[in-house]
Amino acid sequence: MAFGRRRNASIYSSIMTAQLSKKSEAWSARFSEPVSDLVKRYTASVFFDKRLAQFDIQGSLAHAEMLATRGIISAQDLADIKRGMAQIQSEIADGKFEWLLDLEDVHLNIEKRLTELVGDAGKRLHTGRSRNDQVATDIRLYMRAAIDDIQGLLREFRLALLDLAEKNADTILPGFTHMQVAQPVTFGHHMLAYVEMFGRDAERMADCRKRVNRLPLGAAALAGTTFPIDREQVAKLLGFDDVCHNSLDAVSDRDFAIEFCAASALVMTHISRMSEELIIWMSPRVGFIDIADRFCTGSSIMPQKKNPDVPELARGKTGRVNGHLIGLLTLMKGQPLAYNKDNQEDKEPLFDTVDTVIDTLRIFADMAHGITVKPEAMRAAALQGYATATDLADYLVKKGLPFRDAHEAVARAVRACDDRKCDLSELNLDELRAFSTLIDQDVYAVLTLEGSVAARNHVGGTAPAQVRAAIARVRSRLG
Ligand code: ARG
């Protein structure tokens, strides 16, 4: 406990200093005694929600504009509010804005400073509004911007993977099932699998954005407001597609944030799967790829080491993003309508999710250009595991043998190769015919790795021609 308190104090010291002893200024008349310093620190969110400042100001300016249009505040009030907000914006940008713990959160800090700067107009800004609809609006504006950034990075990453796929449309590596060599595939095809995953991630983000992009403002505390507001105008000013249609729902649900975290958890899950492969491929035991030095680190004790830290860390960070999803689901599940203070806890997981996904995608988009493929090692591995056994079975089926019999004949051939320590393609025709007299000289065309991949020539198949066609398709979609 003592350690925990000291740790908190040091993290928050820049905001706490000299503020703890002041009497609470936020609630004034209703209260007969100030809250304790600990409660003040416990309930405050300014440490983290000050990150929403630009969106808070954007929302306030739109609200003020509407209040003036509807004659609820004067044109002079609006001009004063705009002037004050411009000053606040530059104070924040210059790092000169003084964030006060006593003012609890980003909303009250900005409103208080506005009133200091412009007087009564600042006090009128909150007419017909509550922090409940204000914060819900801020988060949605923040998330919309975050989703747009993530979409840009997902696109960049996919373009980098497409380049890698194109360079390796003909590069053969063993495809695995159960981590056992299964059939040869092309490295280009393998990269395109990830392009598909990250493409669906982009679709999910776009879909989530539709539900993020609705305006809660106007719901006020929970029931709406008695002022003649125009929510459509505010929605238009802020670029929202629609307004939230129920005030109780607007201030209380955070399903859009949960959806975003779910979409982010899938982004990270795909990143993590890819990381796992990069790590295995870079292991000297496998040696399929190398990753540029700028994404790796050494060991403090073993001079020979070059470790794939970036993919390892990304795989690890997937855990915290998945955790945030569960955190938000749990935060929401027991809440009665409408707003509850619990919802203040939505921000840190959300911010951390955004930061983690953005940093990870940025670094992966760059790292994709720093992957060196080693075709000889991939080829040697593909030759080791009887990767063309299915091709031999298919060959026998095409010569009239029922598939199950073909499967059995090839299984016997593989077993013989195992004993002789050779590949199927190394058996001569007589040796092969011992397993089926249907086998002829033309069998060698299907037993080669190149023949095997080229034969899978349909949409979604691994043939180099299909890989090139798929790359062109995705490129035209990405523009
Ligand atoms: N900091 C609060 C939050 O993040 C803002 C809304 C506070 N509303 C209230 N009624 N206390 O949710």
GROMACS .gro file of C-alpha atoms and ligand atoms in nm:
model
  491
    1MET     CA    1   0.000   0.000   0.000
    2ALA     CA    2   0.267   0.243   0.105
    3PHE     CA    3   0.459   0.164  -0.210
    4GLY     CA    4   0.147   0.213  -0.421
    5ARG     CA    5   0.081   0.555  -0.271
    6ARG     CA    6   0.434   0.671  -0.324
    7ARG     CA    7   0.426   0.551  -0.681
    8ASN     CA    8   0.102   0.738  -0.754
    9ALA     CA    9   0.233   1.050  -0.595
   10SER     CA   10   0.540   1.051  -0.813
   11ILE     CA   11   0.350   0.983  -1.136
   12TYR     CA   12   0.101   1.259  -1.075
   13SER     CA   13   0.325   1.506  -0.903
   14SER     CA   14   0.324   1.757  -1.188
   15ILE     CA   15  -0.048   1.805  -1.148
   16MET     CA   16  -0.084   1.752  -0.775
   17THR     CA   17   0.175   1.998  -0.656
   18ALA     CA   18   0.031   2.268  -0.437
   19GLN     CA   19  -0.323   2.186  -0.543
   20LEU     CA   20  -0.410   1.935  -0.276
   21SER     CA   21  -0.445   2.185   0.001
   22LYS     CA   22  -0.680   2.417  -0.185
   23LYS     CA   23  -1.049   2.394  -0.118
   24SER     CA   24  -1.244   2.221  -0.396
   25GLU     CA   25  -1.365   2.485  -0.637
   26ALA     CA   26  -1.566   2.264  -0.865
   27TRP     CA   27  -1.885   2.210  -0.666
   28SER     CA   28  -1.891   2.499  -0.422
   29ALA     CA   29  -2.224   2.575  -0.261
   30ARG     CA   30  -2.375   2.227  -0.239
   31PHE     CA   31  -2.099   2.092  -0.015
   32SER     CA   32  -2.019   2.165   0.345
   33GLU     CA   33  -1.670   2.018   0.347
   34PRO     CA   34  -1.404   1.957   0.085
   35VAL     CA   35  -1.321   1.603  -0.020
   36SER     CA   36  -1.003   1.453   0.120
   37ASP     CA   37  -0.688   1.475  -0.086
   38LEU     CA   38  -0.702   1.103  -0.148
   39VAL     CA   39  -1.063   1.114  -0.270
   40LYS     CA   40  -0.978   1.409  -0.489
   41ARG     CA   41  -0.696   1.217  -0.648
   42TYR     CA   42  -0.906   0.902  -0.671
   43THR     CA   43  -1.196   1.069  -0.851
   44ALA     CA   44  -1.000   1.303  -1.076
   45SER     CA   45  -0.936   1.217  -1.438
   46VAL     CA   46  -0.740   1.520  -1.554
   47PHE     CA   47  -0.413   1.321  -1.542
   48PHE     CA   48  -0.526   1.124  -1.842
   49ASP     CA   49  -0.829   1.295  -1.997
   50LYS     CA   50  -0.635   1.614  -2.072
   51ARG     CA   51  -0.543   1.422  -2.385
   52LEU     CA   52  -0.900   1.498  -2.501
   53ALA     CA   53  -0.848   1.875  -2.480
   54GLN     CA   54  -0.853   1.951  -2.853
   55PHE     CA   55  -1.173   1.751  -2.898
   56ASP     CA   56  -1.330   1.909  -2.592
   57ILE     CA   57  -1.264   2.253  -2.738
   58GLN     CA   58  -1.391   2.147  -3.081
   59GLY     CA   59  -1.714   2.018  -2.923
   60SER     CA   60  -1.756   2.331  -2.712
   61LEU     CA   61  -1.712   2.560  -3.010
   62ALA     CA   62  -1.979   2.373  -3.206
   63HIS     CA   63  -2.212   2.382  -2.904
   64ALA     CA   64  -2.155   2.756  -2.859
   65GLU     CA   65  -2.215   2.819  -3.229
   66MET     CA   66  -2.549   2.642  -3.203
   67LEU     CA   67  -2.643   2.824  -2.880
   68ALA     CA   68  -2.580   3.156  -3.059
   69THR     CA   69  -2.772   3.051  -3.372
   70ARG     CA   70  -3.069   2.961  -3.153
   71GLY     CA   71  -3.044   3.287  -2.959
   72ILE     CA   72  -2.963   3.108  -2.633
   73ILE     CA   73  -2.641   3.305  -2.598
   74SER     CA   74  -2.554   3.634  -2.771
   75ALA     CA   75  -2.327   3.685  -3.070
   76GLN     CA   76  -2.092   3.869  -2.834
   77ASP     CA   77  -2.081   3.566  -2.601
   78LEU     CA   78  -1.993   3.346  -2.898
   79ALA     CA   79  -1.717   3.582  -3.007
   80ASP     CA   80  -1.577   3.586  -2.652
   81ILE     CA   81  -1.589   3.208  -2.628
   82LYS     CA   82  -1.407   3.173  -2.960
   83ARG     CA   83  -1.140   3.420  -2.854
   84GLY     CA   84  -1.091   3.249  -2.518
   85MET     CA   85  -1.075   2.903  -2.671
   86ALA     CA   86  -0.813   3.018  -2.924
   87GLN     CA   87  -0.599   3.143  -2.638
   88ILE     CA   88  -0.647   2.818  -2.444
   89GLN     CA   89  -0.551   2.618  -2.750
   90SER     CA   90  -0.223   2.804  -2.783
   91GLU     CA   91  -0.154   2.775  -2.410
   92ILE     CA   92  -0.200   2.398  -2.435
   93ALA     CA   93   0.012   2.376  -2.749
   94ASP     CA   94   0.291   2.572  -2.580
   95GLY     CA   95   0.271   2.359  -2.268
   96LYS     CA   96   0.174   2.663  -2.065
   97PHE     CA   97  -0.177   2.559  -1.967
   98GLU     CA   98  -0.199   2.493  -1.597
   99TRP     CA   99  -0.393   2.172  -1.534
  100LEU     CA  100  -0.543   2.170  -1.186
  101LEU     CA  101  -0.631   1.858  -0.995
  102ASP     CA  102  -0.893   2.056  -0.803
  103LEU     CA  103  -1.083   2.099  -1.126
  104GLU     CA  104  -1.110   1.722  -1.161
  105ASP     CA  105  -1.114   1.676  -1.536
  106VAL     CA  106  -1.035   1.824  -1.875
  107HIS     CA  107  -1.382   1.973  -1.911
  108LEU     CA  108  -1.382   2.175  -1.589
  109ASN     CA  109  -1.020   2.282  -1.637
  110ILE     CA  110  -1.093   2.430  -1.977
  111GLU     CA  111  -1.423   2.586  -1.873
  112LYS     CA  112  -1.265   2.750  -1.568
  113ARG     CA  113  -0.980   2.894  -1.771
  114LEU     CA  114  -1.228   3.018  -2.032
  115THR     CA  115  -1.419   3.202  -1.763
  116GLU     CA  116  -1.097   3.354  -1.631
  117LEU     CA  117  -1.021   3.478  -1.981
  118VAL     CA  118  -1.362   3.597  -2.103
  119GLY     CA  119  -1.586   3.625  -1.797
  120ASP     CA  120  -1.960   3.555  -1.815
  121ALA     CA  121  -1.955   3.416  -2.169
  122GLY     CA  122  -1.741   3.134  -2.032
  123LYS     CA  123  -2.002   3.066  -1.764
  124ARG     CA  124  -2.277   3.052  -2.028
  125LEU     CA  125  -2.103   2.790  -2.241
  126HIS     CA  126  -2.237   2.501  -2.034
  127THR     CA  127  -2.601   2.602  -2.095
  128GLY     CA  128  -2.806   2.303  -2.212
  129ARG     CA  129  -2.515   2.067  -2.173
  130SER     CA  130  -2.373   1.829  -1.913
  131ARG     CA  131  -2.031   1.678  -1.877
  132ASN     CA  132  -2.204   1.349  -1.945
  133ASP     CA  133  -2.291   1.430  -2.306
  134GLN     CA  134  -1.977   1.642  -2.334
  135VAL     CA  135  -1.739   1.358  -2.248
  136ALA     CA  136  -1.925   1.110  -2.468
  137THR     CA  137  -1.883   1.357  -2.755
  138ASP     CA  138  -1.514   1.409  -2.684
  139ILE     CA  139  -1.442   1.036  -2.683
  140ARG     CA  140  -1.624   0.988  -3.010
  141LEU     CA  141  -1.430   1.271  -3.174
  142TYR     CA  142  -1.106   1.128  -3.038
  143MET     CA  143  -1.190   0.778  -3.157
  144ARG     CA  144  -1.291   0.894  -3.501
  145ALA     CA  145  -0.950   1.057  -3.546
  146ALA     CA  146  -0.776   0.748  -3.407
  147ILE     CA  147  -0.965   0.517  -3.644
  148ASP     CA  148  -0.869   0.737  -3.939
  149ASP     CA  149  -0.503   0.719  -3.835
  150ILE     CA  150  -0.525   0.343  -3.793
  151GLN     CA  151  -0.685   0.307  -4.135
  152GLY     CA  152  -0.397   0.501  -4.292
  153LEU     CA  153  -0.144   0.276  -4.121
  154LEU     CA  154  -0.327  -0.045  -4.209
  155ARG     CA  155  -0.319   0.069  -4.571
  156GLU     CA  156   0.052   0.151  -4.555
  157PHE     CA  157   0.128  -0.185  -4.396
  158ARG     CA  158  -0.071  -0.375  -4.656
  159LEU     CA  159   0.108  -0.190  -4.936
  160ALA     CA  160   0.442  -0.291  -4.782
  161LEU     CA  161   0.328  -0.655  -4.760
  162LEU     CA  162   0.216  -0.642  -5.122
  163ASP     CA  163   0.565  -0.529  -5.225
  164LEU     CA  164   0.715  -0.820  -5.033
  165ALA     CA  165   0.462  -1.058  -5.189
  166GLU     CA  166   0.536  -0.930  -5.538
  167LYS     CA  167   0.911  -0.976  -5.499
  168ASN     CA  168   0.846  -1.331  -5.382
  169ALA     CA  169   0.560  -1.442  -5.605
  170ASP     CA  170   0.778  -1.736  -5.720
  171THR     CA  171   0.970  -1.801  -5.398
  172ILE     CA  172   0.880  -2.143  -5.264
  173LEU     CA  173   0.864  -2.236  -4.899
  174PRO     CA  174   0.699  -2.526  -4.722
  175GLY     CA  175   0.344  -2.459  -4.612
  176PHE     CA  176   0.271  -2.611  -4.272
  177THR     CA  177  -0.022  -2.768  -4.098
  178HIS     CA  178   0.027  -2.879  -3.737
  179MET     CA  179   0.374  -2.723  -3.776
  180GLN     CA  180   0.461  -3.018  -4.004
  181VAL     CA  181   0.560  -2.967  -4.366
  182ALA     CA  182   0.237  -2.999  -4.564
  183GLN     CA  183   0.254  -2.867  -4.921
  184PRO     CA  184   0.475  -2.616  -5.097
  185VAL     CA  185   0.340  -2.263  -5.120
  186THR     CA  186   0.488  -1.939  -5.243
  187PHE     CA  187   0.611  -1.679  -4.999
  188GLY     CA  188   0.406  -1.425  -5.192
  189HIS     CA  189   0.095  -1.631  -5.122
  190HIS     CA  190   0.190  -1.653  -4.756
  191MET     CA  191   0.221  -1.273  -4.732
  192LEU     CA  192  -0.111  -1.232  -4.908
  193ALA     CA  193  -0.277  -1.430  -4.628
  194TYR     CA  194  -0.179  -1.146  -4.394
  195VAL     CA  195  -0.293  -0.887  -4.647
  196GLU     CA  196  -0.637  -1.050  -4.629
  197MET     CA  197  -0.638  -1.044  -4.247
  198PHE     CA  198  -0.538  -0.680  -4.226
  199GLY     CA  199  -0.789  -0.601  -4.500
  200ARG     CA  200  -1.068  -0.742  -4.287
  201ASP     CA  201  -0.931  -0.545  -3.992
  202ALA     CA  202  -0.970  -0.231  -4.202
  203GLU     CA  203  -1.328  -0.330  -4.286
  204ARG     CA  204  -1.403  -0.378  -3.917
  205MET     CA  205  -1.257  -0.038  -3.832
  206ALA     CA  206  -1.465   0.126  -4.107
  207ASP     CA  207  -1.776  -0.044  -3.977
  208CYS     CA  208  -1.703   0.057  -3.618
  209ARG     CA  209  -1.649   0.418  -3.734
  210LYS     CA  210  -2.010   0.435  -3.853
  211ARG     CA  211  -2.137   0.381  -3.500
  212VAL     CA  212  -1.870   0.601  -3.342
  213ASN     CA  213  -1.966   0.889  -3.569
  214ARG     CA  214  -2.294   0.987  -3.400
  215LEU     CA  215  -2.349   1.288  -3.178
  216PRO     CA  216  -2.440   1.244  -2.810
  217LEU     CA  217  -2.441   1.619  -2.734
  218GLY     CA  218  -2.792   1.742  -2.654
  219ALA     CA  219  -2.860   1.445  -2.426
  220ALA     CA  220  -2.734   1.670  -2.144
  221ALA     CA  221  -2.712   1.482  -1.813
  222LEU     CA  222  -2.951   1.205  -1.921
  223ALA     CA  223  -3.295   1.337  -2.018
  224GLY     CA  224  -3.224   1.609  -2.272
  225THR     CA  225  -3.256   1.980  -2.209
  226THR     CA  226  -3.529   2.242  -2.182
  227PHE     CA  227  -3.341   2.479  -2.415
  228PRO     CA  228  -3.443   2.497  -2.783
  229ILE     CA  229  -3.124   2.335  -2.909
  230ASP     CA  230  -3.050   2.218  -3.263
  231ARG     CA  231  -2.866   1.890  -3.245
  232GLU     CA  232  -2.856   1.849  -3.621
  233GLN     CA  233  -2.659   2.170  -3.652
  234VAL     CA  234  -2.403   2.055  -3.395
  235ALA     CA  235  -2.377   1.716  -3.567
  236LYS     CA  236  -2.312   1.887  -3.899
  237LEU     CA  237  -2.054   2.124  -3.753
  238LEU     CA  238  -1.864   1.833  -3.599
  239GLY     CA  239  -1.890   1.607  -3.904
  240PHE     CA  240  -2.111   1.346  -3.736
  241ASP     CA  241  -2.332   1.139  -3.966
  242ASP     CA  242  -2.626   1.141  -3.727
  243VAL     CA  243  -2.731   1.222  -3.371
  244CYS     CA  244  -2.774   0.958  -3.100
  245HIS     CA  245  -3.149   0.906  -3.086
  246ASN     CA  246  -3.198   0.837  -2.717
  247SER     CA  247  -3.055   1.064  -2.449
  248LEU     CA  248  -3.020   0.791  -2.185
  249ASP     CA  249  -2.832   0.568  -2.425
  250ALA     CA  250  -2.623   0.856  -2.561
  251VAL     CA  251  -2.462   0.940  -2.228
  252SER     CA  252  -2.424   0.593  -2.090
  253ASP     CA  253  -2.328   0.325  -2.339
  254ARG     CA  254  -1.973   0.277  -2.451
  255ASP     CA  255  -2.041  -0.010  -2.689
  256PHE     CA  256  -1.870   0.180  -2.969
  257ALA     CA  257  -1.548   0.187  -2.764
  258ILE     CA  258  -1.582  -0.183  -2.689
  259GLU     CA  259  -1.630  -0.254  -3.058
  260PHE     CA  260  -1.321  -0.055  -3.135
  261CYS     CA  261  -1.123  -0.251  -2.875
  262ALA     CA  262  -1.251  -0.576  -3.025
  263ALA     CA  263  -1.142  -0.465  -3.372
  264SER     CA  264  -0.806  -0.359  -3.225
  265ALA     CA  265  -0.766  -0.690  -3.044
  266LEU     CA  266  -0.805  -0.863  -3.380
  267VAL     CA  267  -0.549  -0.631  -3.542
  268MET     CA  268  -0.307  -0.723  -3.265
  269THR     CA  269  -0.397  -1.090  -3.288
  270HIS     CA  270  -0.306  -1.086  -3.656
  271ILE     CA  271   0.011  -0.893  -3.578
  272SER     CA  272   0.090  -1.151  -3.313
  273ARG     CA  273   0.043  -1.447  -3.548
  274MET     CA  274   0.271  -1.282  -3.798
  275SER     CA  275   0.523  -1.202  -3.524
  276GLU     CA  276   0.531  -1.564  -3.419
  277GLU     CA  277   0.618  -1.665  -3.775
  278LEU     CA  278   0.882  -1.395  -3.814
  279ILE     CA  279   1.044  -1.510  -3.491
  280ILE     CA  280   1.046  -1.874  -3.597
  281TRP     CA  281   1.167  -1.790  -3.948
  282MET     CA  282   1.451  -1.578  -3.811
  283SER     CA  283   1.570  -1.848  -3.573
  284PRO     CA  284   1.905  -1.981  -3.704
  285ARG     CA  285   1.750  -2.328  -3.689
  286VAL     CA  286   1.509  -2.225  -3.963
  287GLY     CA  287   1.684  -1.932  -4.128
  288PHE     CA  288   1.407  -1.840  -4.375
  289ILE     CA  289   1.444  -1.465  -4.326
  290ASP     CA  290   1.652  -1.195  -4.172
  291ILE     CA  291   1.513  -0.879  -4.017
  292ALA     CA  292   1.702  -0.552  -4.057
  293ASP     CA  293   1.923  -0.466  -3.762
  294ARG     CA  294   1.724  -0.156  -3.675
  295PHE     CA  295   1.438  -0.378  -3.553
  296CYS     CA  296   1.655  -0.613  -3.348
  297THR     CA  297   1.872  -0.590  -3.041
  298GLY     CA  298   2.164  -0.781  -2.903
  299SER     CA  299   2.226  -0.953  -2.574
  300SER     CA  300   2.413  -0.794  -2.287
  301ILE     CA  301   2.601  -1.117  -2.225
  302MET     CA  302   2.601  -1.319  -2.549
  303PRO     CA  303   2.791  -1.128  -2.817
  304GLN     CA  304   2.663  -1.344  -3.102
  305LYS     CA  305   2.293  -1.273  -3.042
  306LYS     CA  306   2.058  -1.080  -3.267
  307ASN     CA  307   1.709  -1.096  -3.125
  308PRO     CA  308   1.382  -1.016  -3.305
  309ASP     CA  309   1.266  -0.785  -3.027
  310VAL     CA  310   1.006  -0.596  -3.225
  311PRO     CA  311   0.796  -0.899  -3.323
  312GLU     CA  312   0.841  -1.044  -2.974
  313LEU     CA  313   0.724  -0.726  -2.809
  314ALA     CA  314   0.431  -0.693  -3.049
  315ARG     CA  315   0.328  -1.048  -2.961
  316GLY     CA  316   0.350  -0.949  -2.595
  317LYS     CA  317   0.158  -0.624  -2.639
  318THR     CA  318  -0.131  -0.820  -2.788
  319GLY     CA  319  -0.199  -0.934  -2.433
  320ARG     CA  320  -0.259  -0.585  -2.304
  321VAL     CA  321  -0.490  -0.491  -2.592
  322ASN     CA  322  -0.692  -0.811  -2.544
  323GLY     CA  323  -0.699  -0.727  -2.174
  324HIS     CA  324  -0.839  -0.379  -2.243
  325LEU     CA  325  -1.126  -0.535  -2.438
  326ILE     CA  326  -1.219  -0.752  -2.142
  327GLY     CA  327  -1.170  -0.454  -1.911
  328LEU     CA  328  -1.422  -0.243  -2.101
  329LEU     CA  329  -1.673  -0.523  -2.134
  330THR     CA  330  -1.654  -0.574  -1.759
  331LEU     CA  331  -1.679  -0.199  -1.697
  332MET     CA  332  -2.006  -0.186  -1.888
  333LYS     CA  333  -2.178  -0.506  -1.786
  334GLY     CA  334  -2.321  -0.406  -1.451
  335GLN     CA  335  -2.418  -0.046  -1.522
  336PRO     CA  336  -2.780   0.060  -1.491
  337LEU     CA  337  -2.899   0.349  -1.709
  338ALA     CA  338  -2.784   0.616  -1.746
  339TYR     CA  339  -2.439   0.771  -1.683
  340ASN     CA  340  -2.232   0.635  -1.396
  341LYS     CA  341  -1.890   0.746  -1.287
  342ASP     CA  342  -1.765   0.397  -1.375
  343ASN     CA  343  -1.746   0.525  -1.731
  344GLN     CA  344  -1.454   0.747  -1.644
  345GLU     CA  345  -1.255   0.423  -1.642
  346ASP     CA  346  -1.308   0.381  -2.016
  347LYS     CA  347  -1.033   0.623  -2.110
  348GLU     CA  348  -0.704   0.472  -2.004
  349PRO     CA  349  -0.772   0.133  -2.169
  350LEU     CA  350  -0.896   0.309  -2.478
  351PHE     CA  351  -0.597   0.543  -2.501
  352ASP     CA  352  -0.354   0.261  -2.442
  353THR     CA  353  -0.525   0.052  -2.710
  354VAL     CA  354  -0.497   0.337  -2.960
  355ASP     CA  355  -0.132   0.403  -2.873
  356THR     CA  356  -0.037   0.037  -2.891
  357VAL     CA  357  -0.211  -0.030  -3.221
  358ILE     CA  358  -0.077   0.288  -3.383
  359ASP     CA  359   0.283   0.234  -3.270
  360THR     CA  360   0.273  -0.133  -3.366
  361LEU     CA  361   0.132  -0.074  -3.713
  362ARG     CA  362   0.374   0.211  -3.777
  363ILE     CA  363   0.670  -0.005  -3.689
  364PHE     CA  364   0.543  -0.310  -3.879
  365ALA     CA  365   0.479  -0.107  -4.195
  366ASP     CA  366   0.843  -0.001  -4.178
  367MET     CA  367   0.974  -0.344  -4.076
  368ALA     CA  368   0.805  -0.515  -4.373
  369HIS     CA  369   1.057  -0.331  -4.593
  370GLY     CA  370   1.338  -0.461  -4.370
  371ILE     CA  371   1.266  -0.832  -4.418
  372THR     CA  372   1.522  -1.022  -4.627
  373VAL     CA  373   1.396  -1.348  -4.767
  374LYS     CA  374   1.632  -1.645  -4.801
  375PRO     CA  375   1.488  -1.855  -5.085
  376GLU     CA  376   1.751  -2.133  -5.068
  377ALA     CA  377   1.671  -2.214  -4.705
  378MET     CA  378   1.299  -2.213  -4.777
  379ARG     CA  379   1.347  -2.438  -5.078
  380ALA     CA  380   1.568  -2.683  -4.890
  381ALA     CA  381   1.304  -2.709  -4.616
  382ALA     CA  382   1.028  -2.769  -4.870
  383LEU     CA  383   1.231  -3.054  -5.019
  384GLN     CA  384   1.268  -3.224  -4.685
  385GLY     CA  385   0.913  -3.303  -4.590
  386TYR     CA  386   0.762  -3.487  -4.891
  387ALA     CA  387   0.572  -3.170  -4.963
  388THR     CA  388   0.462  -3.298  -5.305
  389ALA     CA  389   0.303  -3.621  -5.175
  390THR     CA  390  -0.048  -3.483  -5.233
  391ASP     CA  391   0.051  -3.397  -5.588
  392LEU     CA  392   0.147  -3.759  -5.646
  393ALA     CA  393  -0.187  -3.874  -5.506
  394ASP     CA  394  -0.374  -3.625  -5.727
  395TYR     CA  395  -0.169  -3.753  -6.026
  396LEU     CA  396  -0.284  -4.111  -5.958
  397VAL     CA  397  -0.646  -3.997  -5.923
  398LYS     CA  398  -0.622  -3.826  -6.261
  399LYS     CA  399  -0.500  -4.162  -6.401
  400GLY     CA  400  -0.814  -4.329  -6.270
  401LEU     CA  401  -0.728  -4.452  -5.919
  402PRO     CA  402  -0.986  -4.372  -5.645
  403PHE     CA  403  -0.846  -4.106  -5.410
  404ARG     CA  404  -0.831  -4.330  -5.101
  405ASP     CA  405  -0.627  -4.592  -5.292
  406ALA     CA  406  -0.400  -4.320  -5.427
  407HIS     CA  407  -0.352  -4.189  -5.073
  408GLU     CA  408  -0.252  -4.537  -4.958
  409ALA     CA  409  -0.007  -4.593  -5.248
  410VAL     CA  410   0.165  -4.260  -5.181
  411ALA     CA  411   0.180  -4.328  -4.809
  412ARG     CA  412   0.372  -4.646  -4.886
  413ALA     CA  413   0.604  -4.455  -5.120
  414VAL     CA  414   0.671  -4.194  -4.849
  415ARG     CA  415   0.752  -4.465  -4.602
  416ALA     CA  416   1.000  -4.617  -4.845
  417CYS     CA  417   1.162  -4.276  -4.896
  418ASP     CA  418   1.184  -4.238  -4.520
  419ASP     CA  419   1.379  -4.565  -4.499
  420ARG     CA  420   1.606  -4.470  -4.787
  421LYS     CA  421   1.643  -4.111  -4.669
  422CYS     CA  422   1.547  -3.961  -5.004
  423ASP     CA  423   1.276  -3.742  -5.159
  424LEU     CA  424   0.990  -3.878  -5.370
  425SER     CA  425   1.139  -3.709  -5.676
  426GLU     CA  426   1.462  -3.902  -5.621
  427LEU     CA  427   1.298  -4.243  -5.673
  428ASN     CA  428   1.348  -4.374  -6.027
  429LEU     CA  429   1.054  -4.478  -6.241
  430ASP     CA  430   1.082  -4.848  -6.158
  431GLU     CA  431   1.095  -4.774  -5.788
  432LEU     CA  432   0.786  -4.554  -5.817
  433ARG     CA  433   0.596  -4.809  -6.024
  434ALA     CA  434   0.633  -5.053  -5.737
  435PHE     CA  435   0.365  -4.849  -5.564
  436SER     CA  436   0.140  -4.810  -5.868
  437THR     CA  437   0.175  -4.921  -6.226
  438LEU     CA  438  -0.021  -4.614  -6.330
  439ILE     CA  439   0.292  -4.406  -6.276
  440ASP     CA  440   0.477  -4.294  -6.589
  441GLN     CA  441   0.763  -4.068  -6.681
  442ASP     CA  442   0.534  -3.761  -6.669
  443VAL     CA  443   0.514  -3.802  -6.290
  444TYR     CA  444   0.831  -3.599  -6.242
  445ALA     CA  445   0.656  -3.282  -6.357
  446VAL     CA  446   0.421  -3.300  -6.058
  447LEU     CA  447   0.683  -3.409  -5.807
  448THR     CA  448   0.881  -3.085  -5.840
  449LEU     CA  449   0.806  -2.792  -5.609
  450GLU     CA  450   0.752  -2.559  -5.904
  451GLY     CA  451   0.507  -2.799  -6.067
  452SER     CA  452   0.323  -2.836  -5.740
  453VAL     CA  453   0.262  -2.464  -5.679
  454ALA     CA  454   0.195  -2.384  -6.046
  455ALA     CA  455  -0.078  -2.649  -6.054
  456ARG     CA  456  -0.284  -2.472  -5.786
  457ASN     CA  457  -0.399  -2.220  -6.038
  458HIS     CA  458  -0.740  -2.094  -5.926
  459VAL     CA  459  -0.859  -1.789  -5.734
  460GLY     CA  460  -0.714  -1.811  -5.385
  461GLY     CA  461  -0.453  -2.071  -5.490
  462THR     CA  462  -0.077  -2.047  -5.443
  463ALA     CA  463   0.028  -2.050  -5.813
  464PRO     CA  464   0.258  -1.755  -5.892
  465ALA     CA  465   0.012  -1.639  -6.159
  466GLN     CA  466  -0.265  -1.627  -5.898
  467VAL     CA  467  -0.040  -1.446  -5.651
  468ARG     CA  468   0.029  -1.177  -5.911
  469ALA     CA  469  -0.339  -1.147  -5.995
  470ALA     CA  470  -0.429  -1.118  -5.624
  471ILE     CA  471  -0.167  -0.848  -5.571
  472ALA     CA  472  -0.311  -0.649  -5.862
  473ARG     CA  473  -0.663  -0.688  -5.723
  474VAL     CA  474  -0.571  -0.563  -5.375
  475ARG     CA  475  -0.358  -0.279  -5.517
  476SER     CA  476  -0.647  -0.150  -5.724
  477ARG     CA  477  -0.874  -0.167  -5.420
  478LEU     CA  478  -0.622   0.025  -5.209
  479GLY     CA  479  -0.589   0.290  -5.482
  480ARG     N1  480  -1.461   1.263  -1.612
  480ARG     C1  481  -1.592   1.217  -1.639
  480ARG     C2  482  -1.588   1.094  -1.729
  480ARG     O1  483  -1.485   1.068  -1.782
  480ARG     C3  484  -1.669   1.323  -1.706
  480ARG     C4  485  -1.815   1.313  -1.684
  480ARG     C5  486  -1.844   1.338  -1.540
  480ARG     N2  487  -1.982   1.343  -1.515
  480ARG     C6  488  -2.029   1.339  -1.392
  480ARG     N3  489  -2.156   1.343  -1.378
  480ARG     N4  490  -1.952   1.328  -1.287
  480ARG     O2  491  -1.682   1.022  -1.746
   0.00000   0.00000   0.00000
